Amino acid sequence: MYKIAVCGCGVVGSGVCDALMDQKEKLSRRFAREVGLAYVLDIKDLSGTRYGQYKTDDLETILSDPEVETVVITIGGLDLAAEYCFRSLRAKKHVVTSNKAVVAAHGPELERLAFENRRRFMYEASVGGGIPIIRPLNICLFANDITEIQGILNGTTNYMLTGMFRRHASFDEMLARAQRKGYAEADPTADVDGYDAARKIAILSSIAYGGFVDYREVPCTGIRKVALVDHELADKAGFALKLIAGSRFENGKVYISVEPKLVRRGHLLSDVDSVYNAVLTKGSYTGDTLFYGQGAGKEATASAVVGDIIELLGAPEKFSLPDFALKNAEVAKDETPVRYYVRLASPSQPAAGALLDLFGEDTLCLFTKREQDPWEEKIQECVSAVITPPFTPGELDEKLGGLDGICARAKLVLKVLD
Ligand code: HSE
């Protein structure tokens, strides 16, 4: 029997166990041998669940069973999950993981270790939930020089932004819903502050550009500061507001960031809503290619894990070493001019003329009034926003200094993705 062990029976792990148990016959038929779940390692008591019969507490039991060919690591966090990946590869087991923290932090070492041991290290489920993107980048798009990746790579924040803007639900309510649905990380600050998306764009960029991108070098801003009024103003001007994880490869350098951006309606990412993710790649042969699907959740992520297991069953000896396992990428600060959305608040309406003088004639000015009631007395606040012509970050800083002169404070500055 081809035995599979699953370490970590949480949201994703239990989804993998379900899929392996439900699809056992189909799997075995496809490969003309018995294939099935043999061990489930977890500290939780699994008696009374359908996984109870497979339960073990000890990784050694799994590693010392010669019939176990593949170990699935769906443990969250970093250290224990990484240790299990290293130990399993050293014990000459194939490893499949959904843990992006492990891949982002230890990807090159684990790829090298797998290669030295003539085993495979697979992590399709680490980026984009159920979307096939790692294998397409590694194999299907291999002929291309990839020059750009733009993605919505966090299901939790996309689900939250969609609910906050469409149904006027609060940030806290949407976060609680995302947690209940199993989308959010154990520590959801990784989602809302952009660190989860930073790991994912670092993984994709490492594969695409052939040099390891350290996720700690990704400038990262989350969604805490965006408000309903930003959505309303952006919408009026023909933009959607999304957390964008993007990177570009130019002259040997990687320009990368995670930040909320205004995305022009009609752009392929502008209508990606709710828990859906999308990845747009630009290749020298293909031009634009778009990958779309559910970016988080038990079933979608389990589907990607099982896809890796199928790949292993079909081609266990397809060993290769990606370039990023051998060299680091150079990450540089992006000074390209782009348009900006700048939201201001002031007690009275700032003169459109003054804003045009400051940012230039091609500036788009948007206004709305908002009633605030901080001291049980209605106060009208004027919220204005501009969409500027393209500026470099340095030029924009200079302009923002000029806002003092027109009695307004810059409250939020976002880039525009045209
Ligand atoms: N917390 C992650 C997300 C899970 O919301 O995208 C999938 O990686």
XYZ file of C-alpha atoms and ligand atoms in Angstrom:
426
model
C 0.000 0.000 0.000
C 1.119 3.582 -0.742
C 0.663 5.095 2.691
C 0.111 8.794 3.282
C 0.555 10.456 6.673
C -1.025 13.792 7.586
C 0.602 15.840 10.355
C -1.772 18.464 11.752
C -5.497 17.764 11.713
C -6.784 21.353 11.808
C -8.841 23.104 9.143
C -6.671 22.160 6.157
C -5.379 18.840 7.538
C -8.866 17.513 8.249
C -9.872 18.565 4.719
C -6.955 16.541 3.312
C -7.903 13.505 5.428
C -11.529 13.779 4.251
C -10.475 13.996 0.609
C -8.091 11.028 0.919
C -10.737 8.915 2.647
C -13.582 9.962 0.336
C -11.516 9.532 -2.839
C -9.578 6.400 -1.814
C -11.127 4.230 -4.477
C -10.618 6.765 -7.259
C -6.997 7.303 -6.165
C -6.228 3.602 -6.022
C -7.896 2.997 -9.394
C -5.929 5.818 -11.045
C -2.580 4.406 -9.930
C -3.494 0.714 -9.988
C -2.322 0.218 -6.430
C -3.837 0.755 -3.024
C -3.324 4.362 -1.957
C -4.642 5.683 1.319
C -4.399 7.594 4.540
C -2.415 5.633 7.134
C -1.523 8.070 9.925
C -2.899 11.314 11.330
C -0.576 13.027 13.758
C -2.112 15.571 16.103
C -1.942 16.462 19.791
C -5.766 16.668 19.885
C -7.844 13.689 20.943
C -9.276 12.354 17.693
C -11.278 9.499 19.173
C -14.888 9.741 18.076
C -13.881 11.383 14.786
C -13.437 9.551 11.497
C -9.669 10.053 11.802
C -9.381 8.355 15.234
C -8.292 5.005 13.746
C -5.223 6.635 12.160
C -4.116 8.733 15.129
C -0.503 8.811 16.281
C 1.402 11.212 18.534
C 4.819 10.415 17.254
C 6.474 11.445 13.996
C 8.995 8.605 14.419
C 6.191 6.034 13.998
C 5.463 7.555 10.605
C 9.070 7.950 9.518
C 10.027 4.423 10.465
C 7.194 2.857 8.435
C 8.747 1.938 5.053
C 5.325 1.938 3.374
C 4.838 5.650 4.092
C 6.029 7.433 0.979
C 4.500 10.878 1.480
C 4.181 13.007 4.598
C 1.712 15.904 4.467
C 2.554 18.735 6.860
C -0.512 20.871 7.602
C 0.669 22.072 11.005
C 0.434 25.876 11.384
C 3.126 28.179 12.758
C 6.772 27.947 11.818
C 9.167 26.007 14.020
C 7.450 22.656 14.567
C 6.142 22.514 10.998
C 9.624 23.294 9.632
C 11.230 20.672 11.882
C 8.767 18.041 10.620
C 9.521 18.963 6.994
C 13.284 18.639 7.567
C 12.977 15.374 9.486
C 10.646 13.809 6.920
C 12.924 14.649 3.986
C 15.983 13.340 5.869
C 14.019 10.123 6.435
C 13.562 9.962 2.635
C 9.850 10.725 2.546
C 8.297 13.083 0.002
C 6.868 16.159 1.733
C 3.725 18.079 0.786
C 2.874 21.199 2.787
C 0.345 24.017 2.836
C 2.442 25.970 5.331
C 3.576 29.185 3.619
C 5.522 30.351 6.661
C 7.781 27.314 6.277
C 8.167 27.724 2.512
C 8.840 31.474 2.762
C 11.423 31.026 5.524
C 13.122 27.740 4.581
C 12.178 27.096 0.939
C 15.747 27.033 -0.471
C 17.133 24.681 2.247
C 14.165 22.350 1.947
C 14.406 22.260 -1.853
C 18.123 21.409 -1.592
C 17.553 18.781 1.067
C 14.831 17.140 -1.023
C 17.088 17.131 -4.094
C 20.030 15.619 -2.182
C 17.765 12.886 -0.799
C 16.142 12.171 -4.184
C 12.748 13.141 -2.819
C 10.312 15.941 -3.654
C 9.207 18.967 -1.612
C 5.798 20.198 -2.806
C 3.826 23.262 -1.692
C 1.081 24.107 -4.203
C -1.328 24.808 -1.302
C 0.958 27.428 0.249
C -0.204 30.147 -2.176
C -3.701 30.909 -3.447
C -5.606 28.100 -1.650
C -7.212 25.986 -4.383
C -5.687 27.909 -7.318
C -3.023 25.985 -9.236
C -0.190 28.518 -9.416
C 3.094 26.986 -8.142
C 3.119 24.168 -10.713
C 2.044 26.445 -13.594
C 4.868 28.857 -12.710
C 7.412 26.056 -12.344
C 6.385 24.021 -15.366
C 3.683 25.372 -17.685
C 5.193 28.875 -17.937
C 8.835 27.719 -17.834
C 9.581 29.013 -21.346
C 8.787 32.537 -20.254
C 10.812 35.210 -18.594
C 8.243 36.350 -16.059
C 8.453 40.115 -15.609
C 5.509 40.866 -13.349
C 3.080 39.275 -10.903
C 0.062 41.096 -9.492
C -2.160 39.229 -7.097
C -4.901 39.199 -4.547
C -3.317 36.579 -2.332
C -5.132 36.732 0.982
C -8.645 35.317 1.193
C -9.396 36.731 4.635
C -8.753 40.383 3.763
C -10.500 40.154 0.399
C -13.517 38.601 2.117
C -13.418 41.339 4.776
C -13.112 44.222 2.290
C -15.966 42.845 0.193
C -18.258 42.544 3.249
C -17.235 45.905 4.723
C -17.965 47.737 1.481
C -20.981 45.811 0.140
C -22.872 45.296 3.378
C -21.345 48.069 5.494
C -20.296 45.441 8.044
C -17.603 46.473 10.519
C -13.972 45.388 10.370
C -14.385 43.320 13.563
C -17.561 41.618 12.370
C -15.991 40.615 9.055
C -12.829 39.373 10.761
C -14.911 37.234 13.133
C -16.814 35.810 10.136
C -13.560 35.024 8.309
C -12.320 33.238 11.430
C -15.520 31.225 11.729
C -15.223 30.151 8.099
C -11.669 28.927 8.676
C -10.097 31.506 6.347
C -8.017 33.463 8.864
C -4.666 32.492 10.342
C -4.487 31.459 14.027
C -3.076 34.947 14.583
C -5.155 37.029 12.151
C -2.770 39.989 12.318
C -0.824 38.039 9.673
C -3.846 38.478 7.400
C -4.974 42.023 8.177
C -1.462 43.511 8.326
C -0.416 41.889 5.053
C 2.301 39.502 6.318
C 0.545 36.420 4.950
C 0.296 37.992 1.486
C 3.949 39.112 1.795
C 5.053 35.506 2.300
C 2.981 34.379 -0.666
C 4.239 37.019 -3.106
C 7.798 36.299 -1.910
C 7.296 32.589 -2.723
C 5.828 33.297 -6.181
C 8.515 35.883 -6.987
C 11.309 33.514 -5.922
C 10.030 30.879 -8.345
C 9.257 33.322 -11.158
C 12.454 35.396 -11.079
C 14.904 32.658 -10.097
C 16.337 34.198 -6.917
C 15.179 33.761 -3.329
C 13.116 36.755 -2.171
C 13.212 37.085 1.599
C 9.665 37.865 2.758
C 11.097 40.126 5.468
C 12.229 42.497 2.712
C 8.712 42.960 1.346
C 7.343 46.439 2.231
C 4.008 45.599 3.722
C 0.868 47.605 4.614
C -2.381 45.974 5.663
C -6.019 47.020 5.477
C -6.555 48.565 8.936
C -6.638 52.164 7.685
C -8.981 51.814 4.740
C -12.527 52.976 5.463
C -15.943 52.804 3.859
C -15.522 56.368 2.642
C -12.448 55.314 0.618
C -14.463 52.625 -1.076
C -17.291 55.085 -1.801
C -14.989 57.740 -3.237
C -12.966 55.202 -5.214
C -16.115 53.560 -6.553
C -17.444 56.923 -7.761
C -14.222 57.445 -9.670
C -14.312 53.948 -11.226
C -11.926 52.023 -8.954
C -12.147 49.059 -6.580
C -10.097 48.923 -3.384
C -8.037 45.745 -2.974
C -5.060 44.451 -0.992
C -2.561 43.910 -3.793
C 0.540 41.771 -3.520
C 2.695 42.604 -6.497
C 6.215 42.338 -7.849
C 8.176 43.286 -10.948
C 11.501 42.022 -12.245
C 13.505 44.633 -14.075
C 17.226 44.852 -14.817
C 17.992 42.030 -12.410
C 16.148 43.616 -9.475
C 12.879 42.707 -7.791
C 10.415 45.478 -6.902
C 7.842 44.078 -4.533
C 5.143 45.203 -2.107
C 1.916 44.351 -0.338
C -0.428 47.296 0.063
C -4.052 48.337 -0.412
C -4.447 49.904 -3.860
C -7.155 51.449 -5.972
C -7.628 49.092 -8.892
C -9.127 50.540 -12.068
C -12.468 48.899 -12.932
C -11.836 46.739 -15.973
C -8.441 45.624 -14.648
C -8.456 41.826 -14.347
C -8.151 42.013 -10.545
C -10.853 44.630 -9.928
C -13.782 42.186 -9.708
C -12.077 39.500 -7.626
C -14.297 39.525 -4.529
C -14.947 37.689 -1.283
C -12.655 34.739 -0.480
C -11.530 34.518 -4.104
C -7.881 35.178 -4.981
C -6.308 35.806 -8.349
C -2.800 35.910 -9.723
C -1.947 37.771 -12.908
C 1.428 36.948 -14.434
C 3.172 38.655 -17.333
C 5.374 36.333 -19.387
C 7.647 36.978 -22.351
C 5.867 34.324 -24.438
C 2.342 34.277 -23.025
C 1.731 37.916 -22.169
C -0.895 38.105 -19.425
C -2.134 34.891 -17.778
C -4.763 34.967 -15.035
C -5.282 32.328 -12.336
C -8.467 32.614 -10.255
C -10.113 30.614 -7.482
C -10.859 30.313 -3.781
C -7.814 31.518 -1.885
C -8.551 30.070 1.556
C -10.715 27.525 3.312
C -10.671 23.859 4.158
C -11.834 22.244 0.921
C -10.077 24.528 -1.576
C -6.725 24.226 0.190
C -7.112 20.474 0.694
C -7.723 20.165 -3.048
C -4.309 21.725 -3.749
C -2.603 19.382 -1.261
C -4.201 16.344 -2.878
C -3.088 17.663 -6.283
C 0.524 17.517 -5.067
C 0.007 13.943 -3.831
C -1.312 12.955 -7.263
C 1.731 14.566 -8.897
C 3.968 12.538 -6.554
C 2.157 9.306 -7.289
C 2.515 9.872 -11.019
C 6.062 11.200 -11.046
C 7.869 10.439 -7.789
C 11.279 10.795 -9.408
C 10.798 14.106 -11.174
C 13.639 15.742 -9.264
C 14.692 19.282 -10.076
C 16.265 22.138 -8.216
C 14.730 25.584 -8.713
C 17.132 28.511 -9.252
C 15.933 30.222 -6.068
C 17.384 27.341 -4.031
C 20.833 28.431 -5.201
C 20.816 32.215 -5.239
C 19.205 35.233 -3.605
C 17.279 37.958 -5.395
C 18.154 41.624 -5.078
C 15.152 43.522 -3.731
C 15.118 47.248 -4.551
C 12.968 50.253 -3.643
C 10.462 51.130 -6.349
C 10.800 54.738 -7.551
C 8.523 54.344 -10.605
C 6.004 57.184 -10.959
C 2.417 56.043 -10.310
C -0.896 57.753 -9.655
C -1.918 58.132 -6.014
C -5.191 58.353 -4.155
C -4.869 60.864 -1.323
C -7.736 61.208 1.141
C -7.919 64.368 3.224
C -10.167 65.579 5.982
C -10.802 69.184 6.823
C -13.498 71.119 8.676
C -14.559 72.922 5.540
C -14.365 71.963 1.907
C -10.822 72.427 0.656
C -10.750 74.511 -2.463
C -10.585 72.369 -5.561
C -8.481 75.094 -7.130
C -5.827 74.759 -4.418
C -5.693 70.980 -4.876
C -5.339 71.377 -8.613
C -2.544 73.917 -8.082
C -0.785 71.471 -5.795
C -1.128 68.222 -7.724
C -1.544 69.582 -11.260
C -4.355 70.057 -13.780
C -4.705 66.303 -14.442
C -5.805 65.683 -10.855
C -9.220 64.159 -10.262
C -10.957 65.723 -7.233
C -13.656 63.853 -5.288
C -15.650 65.213 -2.352
C -18.157 63.963 0.136
C -19.551 65.257 3.420
C -19.755 63.113 6.491
C -21.549 63.830 9.741
C -19.655 63.066 12.897
C -21.080 63.187 16.368
C -18.136 62.992 18.737
C -19.464 65.373 21.424
C -23.217 64.828 20.969
C -23.241 67.715 18.606
C -23.352 67.176 14.872
C -20.181 68.242 13.122
C -19.873 68.183 9.394
C -16.552 67.045 8.128
C -15.574 67.393 4.530
C -13.818 64.360 3.197
C -12.021 64.943 -0.055
C -9.836 62.770 -2.112
C -7.712 63.337 -5.119
C -6.369 60.939 -7.686
C -3.110 62.486 -8.734
C -1.170 62.290 -11.974
C 1.857 59.962 -11.791
C 4.544 60.951 -9.260
C 7.621 59.238 -7.851
C 7.449 58.587 -4.075
C 9.869 61.509 -3.532
C 7.758 63.907 -5.603
C 4.620 62.818 -3.746
C 6.226 63.472 -0.330
C 7.067 66.985 -1.448
C 3.481 67.583 -2.590
C 2.046 66.215 0.662
C 4.119 68.805 2.550
C 2.199 71.462 0.576
C -1.141 70.266 1.968
C -0.536 72.190 5.215
C -1.041 75.367 3.224
C -4.637 74.462 2.354
C -5.780 73.537 5.861
C -6.124 69.849 5.245
C -4.355 66.835 6.614
C -3.395 63.804 4.559
C -5.216 60.895 6.154
C -4.529 58.092 3.739
C -2.300 57.651 0.711
C -2.744 54.664 -1.604
C -1.229 53.776 -4.942
C -3.390 53.290 -8.017
C -3.125 50.128 -10.114
C -4.117 51.126 -13.653
N -5.269 33.066 6.010
C -5.015 32.716 4.652
C -5.890 33.569 3.756
C -5.286 31.265 4.449
O -6.863 34.119 4.249
O -5.597 33.706 2.579
C -4.877 30.743 3.105
O -3.480 30.821 2.927
